[in-house]
Amino acid sequence: MNSSPNKRHSKWYERLFFSTTTQILITTLLCALLPAWLLWGQQFFNRPLDTQLNSFWGVIVCNVCILLTLRTLLKFPGNRSSSFIISTVLSYYAILFIALFILRLDYSVYFLLCSLTISLAYGFLGYFFGRRWSTPKIALIPFGRAANLDKISNATWFILDEPKIKDNRRFDMMVTDLHSEALTPEWQKFIAKCVLADMPVLNARQVEESLTGRVRIRHMYENQLGSLLPSPVYSLVKRIADILAVLAVMPIVLPIMLITAIIVVLESKGGALFIQNRVGRGGKEFRIYKFRSMTKDSEKDGAQFASTGDMRITRVGKFIRKTRIDELPQFFNVLKGDMSLIGPRPEQKVFVDQFEEQIPFYNYRHIVRPGISGWAQVMQGYAADVDDTQIKVEHDFYYIKHFSLWLDILIVFKTIKTMLTGFGAR
């Protein structure tokens, strides 16, 4: 038995292999140099053509962007699936194709397709062989609010029942409730040794947030709301990006909206649009636009949550709700400034009044513009009752606390996955 922590948390070759520089070299070798050699041979290395050079350097830039994006986004919770990695690779190669086309640069389709295939295979294999390193190994001191953290499934937990690390095990970090009165002087000395040995020692609340993507609000204090203030600079940048993005996709979205409107009207009586008041930024109400997915007068008995298998939903409505096509008219809400592309989903006034009474600090989610998609939607799906809404608000608070470009990019990727799988639809 060893009473002091192991200073070397990971082996040297693990740290070398997973370093950014090493990964860039590997991706360049596999995704650029290898297909160049296979398709063009020695000729490319002697006197390359402009078509070959454009394709070669485009692939290198594309794969560096993929690598840096994944290394950043994988720090957020809920991104351990291979489908997330594959969707990121496909998105960047699509951007590369579009960029080469718009800039009117000559390029080799065969080279790009060959590189894409290798990049997908590398990402797919990297997911399976890298899972043992991507899942954090955490030593848990189970006191106070850290007592039940091992129930979270996104980590491998090792519960310490005494201030010692047994069997010379290696951990990525140690977690406990640093404010717990149960930490005796022996435990405090042990934690100090861990810190001196370069082992990260983190507070339970911080780790819980990073693993679940939620900010617990039942035990928050008013002075903690200061840590949830969104950046005013990024809020302005985000508003400009919203407008530009909506205008850019309108030529593609408008025909889809027109076809959807016709089908909705043909299937059941009533208009194509469903217009309803919702609560937005600053608690102000606005009129939200959606394609009608339910029968006419679906809320004649008052506002209510949609449920799984809801009989009010039409056949067309089931499809457009599953694929989120029913949300497309909200692009006009974005242009008007009522909404953003990404943010907490807006609720009806009657529900907001109810939740304010039942959920602590609920109204604080209105500090940012509501969104067409959001962190709670891609992590949880639709809320069906007050308990679900409690969890949804905790996701919303996480989004506000980590309000940033990278988190918005992550939500975009996860929204695409949600549209393809229908996750959370009712």
Tab-separated table of C-alpha atoms in Angstrom:
chain	number	residue	atom	x	y	z
A	1	MET	CA	0.000	0.000	0.000
A	2	ASN	CA	1.161	3.472	-0.870
A	3	SER	CA	0.146	6.469	1.248
A	4	SER	CA	1.303	9.041	-1.317
A	5	PRO	CA	-0.204	9.667	-4.734
A	6	ASN	CA	1.387	8.574	-7.980
A	7	LYS	CA	2.878	11.624	-9.625
A	8	ARG	CA	2.830	10.181	-13.145
A	9	HIS	CA	-0.865	10.113	-13.982
A	10	SER	CA	-0.328	8.787	-17.525
A	11	LYS	CA	2.502	7.064	-19.327
A	12	TRP	CA	4.908	9.165	-21.377
A	13	TYR	CA	3.939	7.527	-24.683
A	14	GLU	CA	0.248	8.207	-23.993
A	15	ARG	CA	0.986	11.897	-23.486
A	16	LEU	CA	3.174	11.938	-26.633
A	17	PHE	CA	0.609	10.169	-28.826
A	18	PHE	CA	-2.264	12.420	-27.755
A	19	SER	CA	-0.336	15.707	-28.017
A	20	THR	CA	-1.638	18.209	-30.578
A	21	THR	CA	1.641	18.267	-32.537
A	22	THR	CA	1.770	14.482	-32.847
A	23	GLN	CA	-1.860	14.291	-33.919
A	24	ILE	CA	-1.317	16.962	-36.607
A	25	LEU	CA	1.684	15.027	-37.958
A	26	ILE	CA	-0.283	11.760	-38.030
A	27	THR	CA	-3.298	13.300	-39.783
A	28	THR	CA	-1.035	15.012	-42.337
A	29	LEU	CA	0.736	11.738	-43.058
A	30	LEU	CA	-2.421	9.631	-43.336
A	31	CYS	CA	-4.932	12.064	-44.838
A	32	ALA	CA	-2.715	14.137	-47.162
A	33	LEU	CA	0.639	12.474	-47.944
A	34	LEU	CA	-0.698	8.914	-48.189
A	35	PRO	CA	-3.504	9.629	-50.734
A	36	ALA	CA	-1.105	11.911	-52.668
A	37	TRP	CA	1.374	9.025	-52.970
A	38	LEU	CA	-1.349	6.507	-53.864
A	39	LEU	CA	-2.918	8.660	-56.590
A	40	TRP	CA	0.001	10.633	-58.020
A	41	GLY	CA	3.148	8.808	-56.953
A	42	GLN	CA	6.586	10.382	-57.326
A	43	GLN	CA	5.312	12.951	-59.824
A	44	PHE	CA	3.582	14.914	-57.047
A	45	PHE	CA	6.801	15.221	-55.038
A	46	ASN	CA	8.827	16.292	-58.090
A	47	ARG	CA	6.613	18.717	-60.055
A	48	PRO	CA	3.094	18.976	-58.586
A	49	LEU	CA	0.291	20.568	-60.592
A	50	ASP	CA	-1.833	23.431	-59.258
A	51	THR	CA	-4.798	21.051	-58.988
A	52	GLN	CA	-2.756	18.730	-56.803
A	53	LEU	CA	-1.345	21.496	-54.600
A	54	ASN	CA	-4.750	23.114	-54.031
A	55	SER	CA	-6.214	19.770	-53.012
A	56	PHE	CA	-3.218	18.813	-50.860
A	57	TRP	CA	-3.047	22.036	-48.836
A	58	GLY	CA	-6.835	22.215	-48.589
A	59	VAL	CA	-6.904	18.755	-47.010
A	60	ILE	CA	-4.152	19.668	-44.530
A	61	VAL	CA	-5.996	22.824	-43.399
A	62	CYS	CA	-9.270	20.874	-43.216
A	63	ASN	CA	-7.823	18.119	-41.022
A	64	VAL	CA	-6.029	20.549	-38.711
A	65	CYS	CA	-9.374	22.321	-38.216
A	66	ILE	CA	-11.057	18.963	-37.541
A	67	LEU	CA	-8.428	18.034	-34.975
A	68	LEU	CA	-8.482	21.366	-33.126
A	69	THR	CA	-12.281	21.449	-33.153
A	70	LEU	CA	-12.624	17.938	-31.758
A	71	ARG	CA	-9.974	18.529	-29.075
A	72	THR	CA	-11.948	21.582	-27.939
A	73	LEU	CA	-15.496	20.240	-28.271
A	74	LEU	CA	-14.733	16.899	-26.632
A	75	LYS	CA	-14.016	18.802	-23.430
A	76	PHE	CA	-17.752	19.432	-23.150
A	77	PRO	CA	-19.978	16.616	-21.819
A	78	GLY	CA	-21.995	14.228	-23.954
A	79	ASN	CA	-19.675	13.950	-26.971
A	80	ARG	CA	-18.185	10.474	-26.679
A	81	SER	CA	-20.053	8.855	-29.581
A	82	SER	CA	-18.456	7.966	-32.919
A	83	SER	CA	-21.344	9.655	-34.759
A	84	PHE	CA	-20.286	13.020	-33.316
A	85	ILE	CA	-16.738	12.575	-34.628
A	86	ILE	CA	-17.971	11.432	-38.044
A	87	SER	CA	-20.399	14.363	-38.373
A	88	THR	CA	-17.568	16.793	-37.583
A	89	VAL	CA	-15.325	15.277	-40.264
A	90	LEU	CA	-18.098	15.340	-42.872
A	91	SER	CA	-18.983	18.951	-42.040
A	92	TYR	CA	-15.437	20.218	-42.512
A	93	TYR	CA	-14.930	18.353	-45.789
A	94	ALA	CA	-18.229	19.800	-47.042
A	95	ILE	CA	-16.903	23.275	-46.161
A	96	LEU	CA	-13.673	22.453	-48.041
A	97	PHE	CA	-15.601	21.414	-51.175
A	98	ILE	CA	-17.711	24.578	-51.025
A	99	ALA	CA	-14.677	26.835	-50.444
A	100	LEU	CA	-12.755	25.371	-53.406
A	101	PHE	CA	-15.835	25.745	-55.614
A	102	ILE	CA	-16.567	29.358	-54.592
A	103	LEU	CA	-12.900	30.408	-54.975
A	104	ARG	CA	-12.844	28.709	-58.405
A	105	LEU	CA	-9.699	26.773	-57.568
A	106	ASP	CA	-8.867	23.610	-59.483
A	107	TYR	CA	-9.007	20.491	-57.301
A	108	SER	CA	-8.981	16.710	-57.553
A	109	VAL	CA	-12.297	15.118	-56.603
A	110	TYR	CA	-10.655	11.681	-56.351
A	111	PHE	CA	-7.991	12.973	-53.976
A	112	LEU	CA	-10.545	14.699	-51.732
A	113	LEU	CA	-12.773	11.606	-51.623
A	114	CYS	CA	-9.789	9.362	-50.888
A	115	SER	CA	-8.646	11.702	-48.117
A	116	LEU	CA	-12.185	11.903	-46.701
A	117	THR	CA	-12.400	8.102	-46.552
A	118	ILE	CA	-9.076	7.857	-44.708
A	119	SER	CA	-10.014	10.689	-42.337
A	120	LEU	CA	-13.321	8.989	-41.477
A	121	ALA	CA	-11.583	5.643	-40.913
A	122	TYR	CA	-8.918	7.306	-38.736
A	123	GLY	CA	-11.547	9.115	-36.681
A	124	PHE	CA	-13.634	5.934	-36.342
A	125	LEU	CA	-10.656	3.843	-35.212
A	126	GLY	CA	-9.417	6.627	-32.973
A	127	TYR	CA	-12.778	6.646	-31.212
A	128	PHE	CA	-12.669	2.926	-30.381
A	129	PHE	CA	-8.972	2.706	-29.490
A	130	GLY	CA	-9.008	6.028	-27.617
A	131	ARG	CA	-11.993	5.370	-25.367
A	132	ARG	CA	-9.835	4.152	-22.483
A	133	TRP	CA	-8.034	7.516	-22.459
A	134	SER	CA	-11.090	9.698	-23.206
A	135	THR	CA	-13.025	8.358	-20.196
A	136	PRO	CA	-11.576	10.092	-17.117
A	137	LYS	CA	-10.343	7.915	-14.255
A	138	ILE	CA	-11.316	9.705	-11.065
A	139	ALA	CA	-10.374	9.026	-7.447
A	140	LEU	CA	-13.387	9.983	-5.338
A	141	ILE	CA	-13.362	11.005	-1.693
A	142	PRO	CA	-17.071	10.396	-0.958
A	143	PHE	CA	-17.909	13.141	1.525
A	144	GLY	CA	-20.640	15.781	1.445
A	145	ARG	CA	-21.879	16.631	-2.037
A	146	ALA	CA	-19.366	14.213	-3.555
A	147	ALA	CA	-21.040	11.193	-1.929
A	148	ASN	CA	-23.096	10.122	-4.955
A	149	LEU	CA	-20.945	11.345	-7.827
A	150	ASP	CA	-20.001	7.792	-8.774
A	151	LYS	CA	-23.568	7.385	-10.097
A	152	ILE	CA	-22.576	9.569	-13.070
A	153	SER	CA	-21.738	7.244	-15.957
A	154	ASN	CA	-19.321	9.447	-17.938
A	155	ALA	CA	-16.278	8.483	-15.865
A	156	THR	CA	-14.526	5.540	-14.231
A	157	TRP	CA	-14.731	6.027	-10.468
A	158	PHE	CA	-12.453	4.691	-7.738
A	159	ILE	CA	-13.836	5.367	-4.253
A	160	LEU	CA	-11.198	6.012	-1.590
A	161	ASP	CA	-12.221	4.726	1.844
A	162	GLU	CA	-8.981	5.856	3.480
A	163	PRO	CA	-6.361	8.555	2.751
A	164	LYS	CA	-4.225	6.243	0.616
A	165	ILE	CA	-3.950	5.206	-3.032
A	166	LYS	CA	-3.712	1.460	-3.340
A	167	ASP	CA	-1.912	-0.703	-5.901
A	168	ASN	CA	-0.016	2.212	-7.422
A	169	ARG	CA	-3.042	3.181	-9.525
A	170	ARG	CA	-3.010	6.186	-11.844
A	171	PHE	CA	-5.825	8.725	-11.884
A	172	ASP	CA	-6.605	11.734	-14.056
A	173	MET	CA	-7.877	13.687	-11.064
A	174	MET	CA	-9.158	13.502	-7.510
A	175	VAL	CA	-12.590	14.823	-6.582
A	176	THR	CA	-14.216	15.668	-3.258
A	177	ASP	CA	-16.387	18.227	-1.542
A	178	LEU	CA	-13.699	20.637	-0.402
A	179	HIS	CA	-16.173	22.351	1.933
A	180	SER	CA	-17.235	19.178	3.717
A	181	GLU	CA	-16.704	19.058	7.472
A	182	ALA	CA	-15.996	15.320	7.135
A	183	LEU	CA	-12.511	16.045	5.735
A	184	THR	CA	-10.363	15.205	8.754
A	185	PRO	CA	-6.776	16.478	9.162
A	186	GLU	CA	-5.537	13.126	7.747
A	187	TRP	CA	-7.601	13.593	4.597
A	188	GLN	CA	-6.504	17.215	4.299
A	189	LYS	CA	-2.814	16.200	4.499
A	190	PHE	CA	-3.430	13.512	1.876
A	191	ILE	CA	-5.111	16.014	-0.468
A	192	ALA	CA	-2.164	18.387	-0.011
A	193	LYS	CA	0.241	15.585	-1.013
A	194	CYS	CA	-1.841	14.975	-4.143
A	195	VAL	CA	-1.635	18.641	-5.110
A	196	LEU	CA	2.148	18.677	-4.564
A	197	ALA	CA	2.408	15.558	-6.754
A	198	ASP	CA	0.697	17.453	-9.634
A	199	MET	CA	-2.536	15.480	-9.378
A	200	PRO	CA	-5.516	17.809	-10.036
A	201	VAL	CA	-7.831	17.984	-7.015
A	202	LEU	CA	-11.235	19.384	-7.988
A	203	ASN	CA	-14.365	20.315	-6.114
A	204	ALA	CA	-17.414	18.053	-6.572
A	205	ARG	CA	-19.688	20.716	-8.047
A	206	GLN	CA	-17.182	21.655	-10.760
A	207	VAL	CA	-16.730	18.034	-11.868
A	208	GLU	CA	-20.450	17.302	-11.770
A	209	GLU	CA	-21.098	20.226	-14.113
A	210	SER	CA	-18.379	19.138	-16.538
A	211	LEU	CA	-19.682	15.545	-16.708
A	212	THR	CA	-23.433	16.212	-16.870
A	213	GLY	CA	-23.647	19.547	-18.704
A	214	ARG	CA	-25.926	20.891	-15.972
A	215	VAL	CA	-25.601	23.580	-13.292
A	216	ARG	CA	-27.444	22.530	-10.150
A	217	ILE	CA	-29.794	25.292	-8.991
A	218	ARG	CA	-31.497	23.897	-5.889
A	219	HIS	CA	-28.659	25.041	-3.634
A	220	MET	CA	-27.549	28.169	-5.495
A	221	TYR	CA	-27.194	31.504	-3.774
A	222	GLU	CA	-27.928	34.880	-5.301
A	223	ASN	CA	-24.256	35.905	-5.289
A	224	GLN	CA	-23.452	32.896	-7.476
A	225	LEU	CA	-25.493	34.346	-10.339
A	226	GLY	CA	-22.545	36.615	-11.103
A	227	SER	CA	-20.699	33.634	-12.576
A	228	LEU	CA	-23.564	33.166	-15.044
A	229	LEU	CA	-23.373	36.579	-16.699
A	230	PRO	CA	-22.972	36.097	-20.479
A	231	SER	CA	-20.300	38.008	-22.371
A	232	PRO	CA	-21.745	41.229	-23.894
A	233	VAL	CA	-19.059	41.168	-26.615
A	234	TYR	CA	-19.947	37.655	-27.718
A	235	SER	CA	-23.658	38.534	-27.512
A	236	LEU	CA	-23.076	41.194	-30.196
A	237	VAL	CA	-20.939	38.866	-32.321
A	238	LYS	CA	-23.573	36.153	-31.971
A	239	ARG	CA	-26.348	38.518	-33.114
A	240	ILE	CA	-24.419	39.467	-36.264
A	241	ALA	CA	-23.586	35.800	-36.967
A	242	ASP	CA	-27.273	34.845	-36.558
A	243	ILE	CA	-28.398	37.352	-39.193
A	244	LEU	CA	-25.668	36.380	-41.672
A	245	ALA	CA	-26.304	32.655	-41.205
A	246	VAL	CA	-30.070	32.976	-41.728
A	247	LEU	CA	-29.645	35.097	-44.859
A	248	ALA	CA	-27.088	32.611	-46.226
A	249	VAL	CA	-29.375	29.558	-45.895
A	250	MET	CA	-32.620	31.258	-46.954
A	251	PRO	CA	-32.287	30.215	-50.641
A	252	ILE	CA	-32.256	26.581	-49.466
A	253	VAL	CA	-34.781	26.909	-46.632
A	254	LEU	CA	-37.505	28.874	-48.430
A	255	PRO	CA	-38.411	26.078	-50.939
A	256	ILE	CA	-38.560	23.573	-48.053
A	257	MET	CA	-40.838	25.926	-46.130
A	258	LEU	CA	-43.122	26.394	-49.128
A	259	ILE	CA	-43.500	22.640	-49.716
A	260	THR	CA	-44.084	22.031	-45.990
A	261	ALA	CA	-46.767	24.732	-45.823
A	262	ILE	CA	-48.667	23.196	-48.732
A	263	ILE	CA	-48.540	19.673	-47.260
A	264	VAL	CA	-49.671	20.866	-43.802
A	265	VAL	CA	-52.700	22.679	-45.264
A	266	LEU	CA	-53.644	19.731	-47.501
A	267	GLU	CA	-53.570	17.189	-44.675
A	268	SER	CA	-55.794	18.903	-42.095
A	269	LYS	CA	-57.984	21.965	-41.672
A	270	GLY	CA	-56.333	25.124	-40.476
A	271	GLY	CA	-53.517	27.412	-41.537
A	272	ALA	CA	-49.957	26.343	-42.250
A	273	LEU	CA	-48.493	28.371	-39.389
A	274	PHE	CA	-48.964	28.074	-35.650
A	275	ILE	CA	-48.481	31.475	-33.996
A	276	GLN	CA	-48.213	31.749	-30.228
A	277	ASN	CA	-46.937	34.182	-27.593
A	278	ARG	CA	-43.748	33.106	-25.842
A	279	VAL	CA	-41.492	34.733	-23.230
A	280	GLY	CA	-38.133	35.927	-24.543
A	281	ARG	CA	-35.128	37.938	-23.461
A	282	GLY	CA	-35.748	40.141	-20.442
A	283	GLY	CA	-39.082	38.427	-19.778
A	284	LYS	CA	-40.744	40.205	-22.726
A	285	GLU	CA	-43.361	38.363	-24.763
A	286	PHE	CA	-43.136	37.922	-28.534
A	287	ARG	CA	-45.013	36.005	-31.232
A	288	ILE	CA	-43.264	32.805	-32.271
A	289	TYR	CA	-43.836	31.163	-35.680
A	290	LYS	CA	-43.944	27.419	-36.275
A	291	PHE	CA	-45.442	25.104	-38.850
A	292	ARG	CA	-48.659	23.637	-37.462
A	293	SER	CA	-48.008	20.050	-36.390
A	294	MET	CA	-51.237	19.489	-34.442
A	295	THR	CA	-54.922	19.477	-35.317
A	296	LYS	CA	-56.839	22.740	-35.380
A	297	ASP	CA	-57.870	24.024	-31.912
A	298	SER	CA	-55.390	21.627	-30.251
A	299	GLU	CA	-55.189	23.940	-27.220
A	300	LYS	CA	-58.865	24.817	-26.868
A	301	ASP	CA	-58.758	23.304	-23.363
A	302	GLY	CA	-55.736	25.367	-22.402
A	303	ALA	CA	-51.939	25.126	-22.758
A	304	GLN	CA	-50.433	21.721	-22.112
A	305	PHE	CA	-47.187	19.827	-22.763
A	306	ALA	CA	-46.939	17.563	-25.796
A	307	SER	CA	-46.628	13.936	-24.752
A	308	THR	CA	-45.229	10.827	-26.410
A	309	GLY	CA	-47.861	9.506	-28.840
A	310	ASP	CA	-49.960	12.700	-28.472
A	311	MET	CA	-53.184	12.155	-30.462
A	312	ARG	CA	-53.349	15.860	-31.355
A	313	ILE	CA	-50.278	15.535	-33.588
A	314	THR	CA	-51.019	14.935	-37.292
A	315	ARG	CA	-49.187	12.441	-39.496
A	316	VAL	CA	-47.265	15.217	-41.231
A	317	GLY	CA	-46.757	16.819	-37.824
A	318	LYS	CA	-44.966	13.736	-36.509
A	319	PHE	CA	-42.435	13.966	-39.333
A	320	ILE	CA	-41.782	17.698	-39.197
A	321	ARG	CA	-41.461	17.603	-35.378
A	322	LYS	CA	-39.042	14.675	-35.549
A	323	THR	CA	-36.852	16.407	-38.158
A	324	ARG	CA	-37.386	19.876	-36.577
A	325	ILE	CA	-38.729	21.242	-39.886
A	326	ASP	CA	-41.611	22.743	-37.898
A	327	GLU	CA	-39.098	25.202	-36.386
A	328	LEU	CA	-37.951	26.694	-39.724
A	329	PRO	CA	-40.367	29.707	-39.665
A	330	GLN	CA	-38.516	30.852	-36.551
A	331	PHE	CA	-35.769	32.079	-38.885
A	332	PHE	CA	-38.008	35.140	-39.255
A	333	ASN	CA	-38.035	35.485	-35.459
A	334	VAL	CA	-34.233	35.483	-35.603
A	335	LEU	CA	-34.194	38.266	-38.212
A	336	LYS	CA	-36.636	40.298	-36.102
A	337	GLY	CA	-34.353	39.962	-33.062
A	338	ASP	CA	-36.833	37.980	-30.953
A	339	MET	CA	-34.701	34.837	-31.039
A	340	SER	CA	-31.233	33.474	-31.771
A	341	LEU	CA	-30.270	30.339	-33.648
A	342	ILE	CA	-28.880	28.899	-30.403
A	343	GLY	CA	-30.240	29.521	-26.909
A	344	PRO	CA	-32.750	28.325	-24.284
A	345	ARG	CA	-36.123	27.384	-25.781
A	346	PRO	CA	-38.867	29.989	-25.093
A	347	GLU	CA	-41.909	28.917	-23.070
A	348	GLN	CA	-45.502	30.110	-22.911
A	349	LYS	CA	-46.337	32.765	-20.314
A	350	VAL	CA	-48.638	30.412	-18.389
A	351	PHE	CA	-45.818	27.882	-17.963
A	352	VAL	CA	-43.266	30.582	-17.092
A	353	ASP	CA	-45.499	31.854	-14.282
A	354	GLN	CA	-45.890	28.280	-13.003
A	355	PHE	CA	-42.171	27.466	-13.149
A	356	GLU	CA	-41.201	30.703	-11.400
A	357	GLU	CA	-43.123	29.487	-8.371
A	358	GLN	CA	-41.698	25.954	-8.426
A	359	ILE	CA	-38.115	26.225	-9.754
A	360	PRO	CA	-35.483	28.448	-8.066
A	361	PHE	CA	-34.024	31.217	-10.260
A	362	TYR	CA	-36.070	30.016	-13.264
A	363	ASN	CA	-36.467	33.559	-14.625
A	364	TYR	CA	-32.687	33.945	-14.958
A	365	ARG	CA	-32.750	31.871	-18.177
A	366	HIS	CA	-34.276	34.943	-19.866
A	367	ILE	CA	-30.973	36.818	-19.616
A	368	VAL	CA	-30.108	35.670	-23.163
A	369	ARG	CA	-32.195	35.456	-26.330
A	370	PRO	CA	-34.138	32.205	-26.673
A	371	GLY	CA	-33.036	29.920	-29.477
A	372	ILE	CA	-34.379	27.647	-32.193
A	373	SER	CA	-32.080	24.951	-30.817
A	374	GLY	CA	-30.258	24.837	-27.509
A	375	TRP	CA	-28.103	22.882	-25.086
A	376	ALA	CA	-31.117	21.458	-23.246
A	377	GLN	CA	-32.743	20.296	-26.511
A	378	VAL	CA	-29.711	18.390	-27.791
A	379	MET	CA	-28.871	16.931	-24.380
A	380	GLN	CA	-32.348	16.149	-23.069
A	381	GLY	CA	-35.073	16.692	-25.675
A	382	TYR	CA	-38.525	18.043	-24.911
A	383	ALA	CA	-39.649	18.558	-21.317
A	384	ALA	CA	-42.921	16.840	-20.369
A	385	ASP	CA	-43.466	18.075	-16.791
A	386	VAL	CA	-42.019	20.198	-13.985
A	387	ASP	CA	-39.319	17.629	-13.111
A	388	ASP	CA	-38.128	17.522	-16.722
A	389	THR	CA	-38.182	21.315	-16.801
A	390	GLN	CA	-36.009	21.411	-13.656
A	391	ILE	CA	-33.354	19.408	-15.516
A	392	LYS	CA	-33.883	21.530	-18.628
A	393	VAL	CA	-33.225	24.734	-16.658
A	394	GLU	CA	-30.024	23.227	-15.241
A	395	HIS	CA	-28.888	22.615	-18.826
A	396	ASP	CA	-29.863	26.192	-19.724
A	397	PHE	CA	-27.786	27.536	-16.832
A	398	TYR	CA	-24.810	25.490	-18.033
A	399	TYR	CA	-25.204	27.079	-21.475
A	400	ILE	CA	-25.349	30.588	-20.004
A	401	LYS	CA	-22.329	29.915	-17.768
A	402	HIS	CA	-20.274	28.586	-20.714
A	403	PHE	CA	-21.718	31.045	-23.259
A	404	SER	CA	-19.187	30.903	-26.106
A	405	LEU	CA	-18.592	30.316	-29.797
A	406	TRP	CA	-17.291	26.786	-29.199
A	407	LEU	CA	-20.376	25.720	-27.286
A	408	ASP	CA	-22.612	27.144	-30.020
A	409	ILE	CA	-20.630	25.223	-32.657
A	410	LEU	CA	-21.035	22.059	-30.607
A	411	ILE	CA	-24.807	22.598	-30.373
A	412	VAL	CA	-24.979	23.062	-34.167
A	413	PHE	CA	-23.253	19.694	-34.713
A	414	LYS	CA	-25.486	17.997	-32.156
A	415	THR	CA	-28.581	19.634	-33.681
A	416	ILE	CA	-27.717	18.104	-37.054
A	417	LYS	CA	-27.449	14.723	-35.359
A	418	THR	CA	-30.776	15.348	-33.592
A	419	MET	CA	-32.477	16.162	-36.907
A	420	LEU	CA	-31.197	12.923	-38.416
A	421	THR	CA	-32.129	10.711	-35.447
A	422	GLY	CA	-35.259	12.485	-34.187
A	423	PHE	CA	-33.913	12.489	-30.609
A	424	GLY	CA	-36.313	13.957	-28.060
A	425	ALA	CA	-39.238	14.457	-30.457
A	426	ARG	CA	-42.818	14.132	-29.124
